[in-house]
CSV table of C-alpha atoms in Angstrom, one decimal:
chain,number,residue,atom,x,y,z
A,67,MET,CA,-6.7,-69.2,126.9
A,68,LYS,CA,-3.3,-70.1,126.5
A,69,LYS,CA,-4.3,-73.5,128.1
A,70,LEU,CA,-7.0,-74.0,125.4
A,71,ALA,CA,-4.3,-72.9,122.8
A,72,ILE,CA,-2.1,-75.8,123.8
A,73,LEU,CA,-5.0,-78.2,124.1
A,74,PHE,CA,-6.2,-77.4,120.5
A,75,SER,CA,-2.6,-77.6,119.1
A,76,LEU,CA,-2.3,-81.1,120.8
A,77,ILE,CA,-5.6,-82.2,119.5
A,78,PHE,CA,-4.9,-80.7,115.7
A,79,SER,CA,-1.2,-82.7,116.2
A,80,THR,CA,-2.9,-86.1,117.0
A,81,LEU,CA,-5.1,-85.8,114.2
A,82,ILE,CA,-2.3,-85.2,111.7
A,83,PHE,CA,-0.4,-88.2,112.9
A,84,ALA,CA,-3.5,-90.4,112.9
A,85,GLN,CA,-3.4,-90.5,109.3
A,86,THR,CA,-1.9,-93.7,108.1
A,87,ALA,CA,0.7,-94.0,105.2
A,88,LYS,CA,-1.8,-95.5,103.0
A,89,GLU,CA,-4.4,-92.5,103.4
A,90,ILE,CA,-1.4,-90.3,102.6
A,91,ILE,CA,-0.9,-92.1,99.4
A,92,ASP,CA,-4.6,-92.3,98.4
A,93,GLN,CA,-4.8,-88.5,99.2
A,94,ASN,CA,-2.0,-88.0,96.7
A,95,LEU,CA,-3.7,-89.9,94.0
A,96,GLU,CA,-6.9,-88.7,94.5
A,97,LYS,CA,-6.0,-84.9,94.6
A,98,SER,CA,-3.5,-85.3,91.7
A,99,GLY,CA,-6.2,-86.4,89.6
A,100,GLY,CA,-7.8,-89.7,91.0
A,101,LEU,CA,-6.8,-93.4,90.6
A,102,THR,CA,-9.0,-93.9,87.6
A,103,ASN,CA,-7.5,-91.2,85.5
A,104,TRP,CA,-4.0,-92.2,86.6
A,105,LYS,CA,-5.0,-95.9,85.3
A,106,LEU,CA,-6.4,-94.5,82.0
A,107,LEU,CA,-3.1,-92.9,81.2
A,108,ASN,CA,-1.5,-94.9,78.7
A,109,SER,CA,1.1,-92.7,77.2
A,110,ILE,CA,3.1,-89.5,77.9
A,111,MET,CA,5.3,-87.1,75.9
A,112,LEU,CA,7.3,-84.8,77.9
A,113,GLN,CA,9.0,-81.7,76.1
A,114,GLY,CA,11.6,-79.2,77.6
A,115,LYS,CA,14.9,-78.4,78.4
A,116,VAL,CA,17.4,-80.2,80.9
A,117,SER,CA,20.3,-78.5,82.4
A,118,LEU,CA,23.3,-80.8,83.1
A,119,GLY,CA,25.8,-77.9,84.1
A,120,ILE,CA,26.0,-74.3,83.9
A,121,ASN,CA,26.5,-74.0,80.2
A,122,ASP,CA,25.1,-77.4,79.1
A,123,ILE,CA,21.6,-76.9,78.4
A,124,TYR,CA,19.7,-79.2,76.0
A,125,PRO,CA,16.2,-79.4,74.4
A,126,ILE,CA,14.9,-82.8,75.9
A,127,LYS,CA,12.0,-85.0,75.0
A,128,ILE,CA,10.8,-88.2,77.0
A,129,TYR,CA,8.4,-90.7,75.3
A,130,GLN,CA,6.7,-93.2,77.7
A,131,GLN,CA,4.1,-96.0,76.9
A,132,ARG,CA,2.5,-98.6,78.9
A,133,PRO,CA,3.6,-101.2,80.0
A,134,ASN,CA,7.1,-100.0,80.2
A,135,LEU,CA,8.4,-98.5,76.9
A,136,THR,CA,10.5,-95.5,77.2
A,137,LYS,CA,12.8,-93.2,75.2
A,138,THR,CA,14.9,-90.1,76.2
A,139,VAL,CA,15.9,-87.8,73.2
A,140,ILE,CA,18.1,-84.8,73.5
A,141,THR,CA,18.9,-82.4,70.8
A,142,ILE,CA,22.9,-81.6,70.3
A,143,HIS,CA,23.6,-79.2,67.4
A,144,LYS,CA,20.0,-79.4,66.1
A,145,LYS,CA,20.3,-83.1,65.8
A,146,ASP,CA,18.0,-85.2,68.1
A,147,THR,CA,20.0,-88.0,69.9
A,148,ALA,CA,18.6,-90.8,72.1
A,149,ILE,CA,20.5,-91.3,75.0
A,150,GLU,CA,18.4,-94.0,76.7
A,151,GLY,CA,15.3,-96.3,76.2
A,152,PHE,CA,13.7,-99.6,76.4
A,153,ASP,CA,11.7,-101.0,73.3
A,154,GLY,CA,10.0,-103.9,75.1
A,155,GLU,CA,12.9,-106.3,74.5
A,156,LYS,CA,16.3,-104.6,75.2
A,157,GLY,CA,17.4,-101.7,77.0
A,158,TYR,CA,19.9,-99.3,75.7
A,159,ALA,CA,22.0,-96.1,77.0
A,160,MET,CA,24.7,-93.8,75.3
A,161,ASN,CA,28.0,-94.9,76.0
A,162,TYR,CA,29.9,-91.5,76.4
A,163,ALA,CA,33.2,-93.2,75.9
A,164,THR,CA,32.5,-94.3,72.3
A,165,ASN,CA,29.6,-91.7,71.9
A,166,LYS,CA,27.4,-94.5,70.7
A,167,LEU,CA,24.1,-96.4,71.9
A,168,GLN,CA,25.0,-99.5,73.7
A,169,VAL,CA,22.8,-102.5,74.5
A,170,TYR,CA,22.7,-103.6,78.3
A,171,ASP,CA,21.4,-107.1,79.0
A,172,ASN,CA,20.8,-106.0,82.6
A,173,TYR,CA,18.9,-102.9,81.9
A,174,LYS,CA,15.8,-102.9,84.1
A,175,ALA,CA,12.9,-101.4,82.7
A,176,GLU,CA,10.9,-99.1,85.1
A,177,SER,CA,6.9,-99.6,85.3
A,178,PHE,CA,4.9,-96.9,83.4
A,179,ASP,CA,2.8,-96.5,86.7
A,180,ASN,CA,4.3,-95.0,89.7
A,181,ASP,CA,5.1,-97.1,92.7
A,182,PHE,CA,2.1,-95.6,94.6
A,183,ILE,CA,-0.7,-97.0,92.2
A,184,ASP,CA,-1.7,-100.5,93.8
A,185,TYR,CA,1.6,-100.3,95.8
A,186,GLU,CA,0.3,-103.2,98.0
A,187,SER,CA,-0.2,-105.6,95.2
A,188,LYS,CA,3.1,-104.8,93.8
A,189,GLY,CA,4.6,-106.0,96.9
A,190,PHE,CA,5.5,-102.8,98.8
A,191,THR,CA,4.8,-101.8,102.3
A,192,ALA,CA,4.3,-98.4,103.4
A,193,GLU,CA,5.3,-96.7,106.7
A,194,LEU,CA,4.7,-93.1,107.8
A,195,GLN,CA,7.8,-91.8,109.8
A,196,GLY,CA,6.4,-88.4,110.9
A,197,GLN,CA,6.7,-84.9,109.5
A,198,GLU,CA,9.8,-83.2,108.1
A,199,LYS,CA,10.1,-79.7,106.4
A,200,ILE,CA,11.3,-79.5,102.6
A,201,GLY,CA,12.4,-75.8,102.3
A,202,GLU,CA,9.5,-73.9,103.8
A,203,ASN,CA,6.9,-76.9,103.2
A,204,LEU,CA,5.9,-79.2,106.1
A,205,CYS,CA,5.6,-82.6,104.7
A,206,TYR,CA,4.7,-86.1,105.6
A,207,LYS,CA,7.4,-88.6,105.1
A,208,VAL,CA,6.6,-91.8,104.0
A,209,GLU,CA,8.8,-94.9,103.5
A,210,LEU,CA,8.0,-97.4,100.9
A,211,THR,CA,10.2,-100.9,101.0
A,212,LYS,CA,10.0,-103.7,98.8
A,213,ASN,CA,12.5,-106.5,99.7
A,214,VAL,CA,16.0,-104.7,100.7
A,215,ASN,CA,15.0,-101.4,98.5
A,216,LYS,CA,13.7,-98.5,100.3
A,217,THR,CA,12.6,-95.0,99.0
A,218,LEU,CA,11.2,-92.3,101.1
A,219,TYR,CA,8.8,-89.9,99.7
A,220,TYR,CA,7.9,-86.4,101.1
A,221,PHE,CA,4.3,-85.2,100.5
A,222,ASP,CA,3.0,-81.6,101.3
A,223,VAL,CA,0.8,-81.5,104.2
A,224,LYS,CA,-1.5,-79.2,102.5
A,225,THR,CA,-1.6,-80.3,99.0
A,226,TYR,CA,-0.5,-83.8,99.2
A,227,MET,CA,1.7,-83.5,96.1
A,228,LEU,CA,4.9,-85.3,96.2
A,229,LEU,CA,7.9,-82.6,96.8
A,230,LYS,CA,10.9,-84.8,97.1
A,231,GLU,CA,11.9,-88.6,96.7
A,232,ILE,CA,15.0,-90.2,98.0
A,233,LYS,CA,16.5,-93.3,96.5
A,234,LYS,CA,19.5,-95.4,97.0
A,235,ASP,CA,21.6,-93.3,94.6
A,236,GLU,CA,19.3,-90.4,93.6
A,237,THR,CA,17.2,-87.7,95.1
A,238,LEU,CA,14.4,-86.1,93.1
A,239,SER,CA,12.5,-82.8,93.8
A,240,TYR,CA,9.4,-82.0,92.2
A,241,SER,CA,7.6,-78.6,91.7
A,242,ASP,CA,5.7,-76.2,89.5
A,243,TYR,CA,2.8,-78.5,89.7
A,244,ARG,CA,0.2,-77.9,86.8
A,245,LYS,CA,-3.1,-79.4,85.4
A,246,VAL,CA,-2.6,-81.7,82.3
A,247,GLY,CA,-5.9,-82.8,81.4
A,248,SER,CA,-7.5,-84.5,84.5
A,249,LEU,CA,-4.0,-84.9,86.1
A,250,LEU,CA,-1.6,-82.4,88.1
A,251,MET,CA,2.0,-83.1,86.7
A,252,PRO,CA,5.3,-81.4,87.8
A,253,PHE,CA,6.9,-79.2,85.5
A,254,ARG,CA,10.1,-78.9,87.3
A,255,ILE,CA,12.4,-81.7,88.2
A,256,GLU,CA,15.6,-82.0,89.8
A,257,SER,CA,18.0,-84.7,90.3
A,258,SER,CA,20.9,-85.2,92.5
A,259,SER,CA,23.3,-88.0,93.4
A,260,PRO,CA,26.2,-88.3,96.0
A,261,LYS,CA,28.6,-88.6,93.2
A,262,LYS,CA,27.3,-85.5,91.2
A,263,ASP,CA,27.7,-87.2,87.9
A,264,GLY,CA,24.4,-87.3,87.0
A,265,ASP,CA,22.9,-84.4,88.4
A,266,TYR,CA,20.2,-82.1,86.1
A,267,VAL,CA,17.4,-79.8,86.4
A,268,MET,CA,14.5,-80.5,84.1
A,269,LEU,CA,12.1,-77.6,82.8
A,270,ILE,CA,9.3,-79.2,81.2
A,271,THR,CA,7.4,-76.7,78.9
A,272,LYS,CA,4.8,-79.3,77.2
A,273,ILE,CA,3.2,-82.6,78.4
A,274,GLU,CA,0.9,-84.7,76.1
A,275,THR,CA,-1.1,-87.5,77.2
A,276,ASN,CA,-2.5,-90.7,75.6
A,277,LYS,CA,-0.7,-89.8,72.5
A,278,GLU,CA,-0.3,-92.4,69.7
A,279,PHE,CA,3.2,-92.8,68.9
A,280,PRO,CA,4.5,-94.3,65.5
A,281,PRO,CA,5.5,-98.0,65.7
A,282,ASN,CA,9.2,-97.4,65.6
A,283,THR,CA,9.4,-94.8,68.3
A,284,PHE,CA,11.2,-96.8,71.0
A,285,LYS,CA,13.5,-98.6,68.7
A,286,MET,CA,17.1,-98.2,69.1
A,287,LYS,CA,18.6,-96.0,66.3
């Protein structure tokens, strides 16, 4: 019986590692709502609270719209304050030395879609690097590479949900996945960095999708 148990264990292990990085990414997209539904997503508004320290907790709203429009607003002393955004032409962010928004010529706007969607046509290559535990969860470890940029992604082996993302200067953790329409999205996002100057925990309370925003939503104000 012990030999049979070992044999089945070896077979099961082989089947797990027989999956390719592409199959794991495809499973993530499928189980989180399906590729078609992700491509039908044209705008999103996230609302919640962000913790920047023990006592620094602020209401936050994040607006995003295809192809790469974005704006992050936090509420300080009951006043909404934009801290970062891209309006389609220029990127801006809060300069905390002057406490004013500043335009950045080299601001790089991120794509509305995550990197997994049509990743090959975007120039990424994907490689499965085995399995690793994130807390109590066993995960597939997948590396996406584009030119010299590498990002590690950790997908739960049971649910295929993304639990962790490691970039060059930032580590993001995702949890508390909930249904938003046809899609599964994380309602808790934690960010940490080697310098610890940009660490935060965001607890999302509401997500609205395909909402039509006023024309000036993303403008620098």
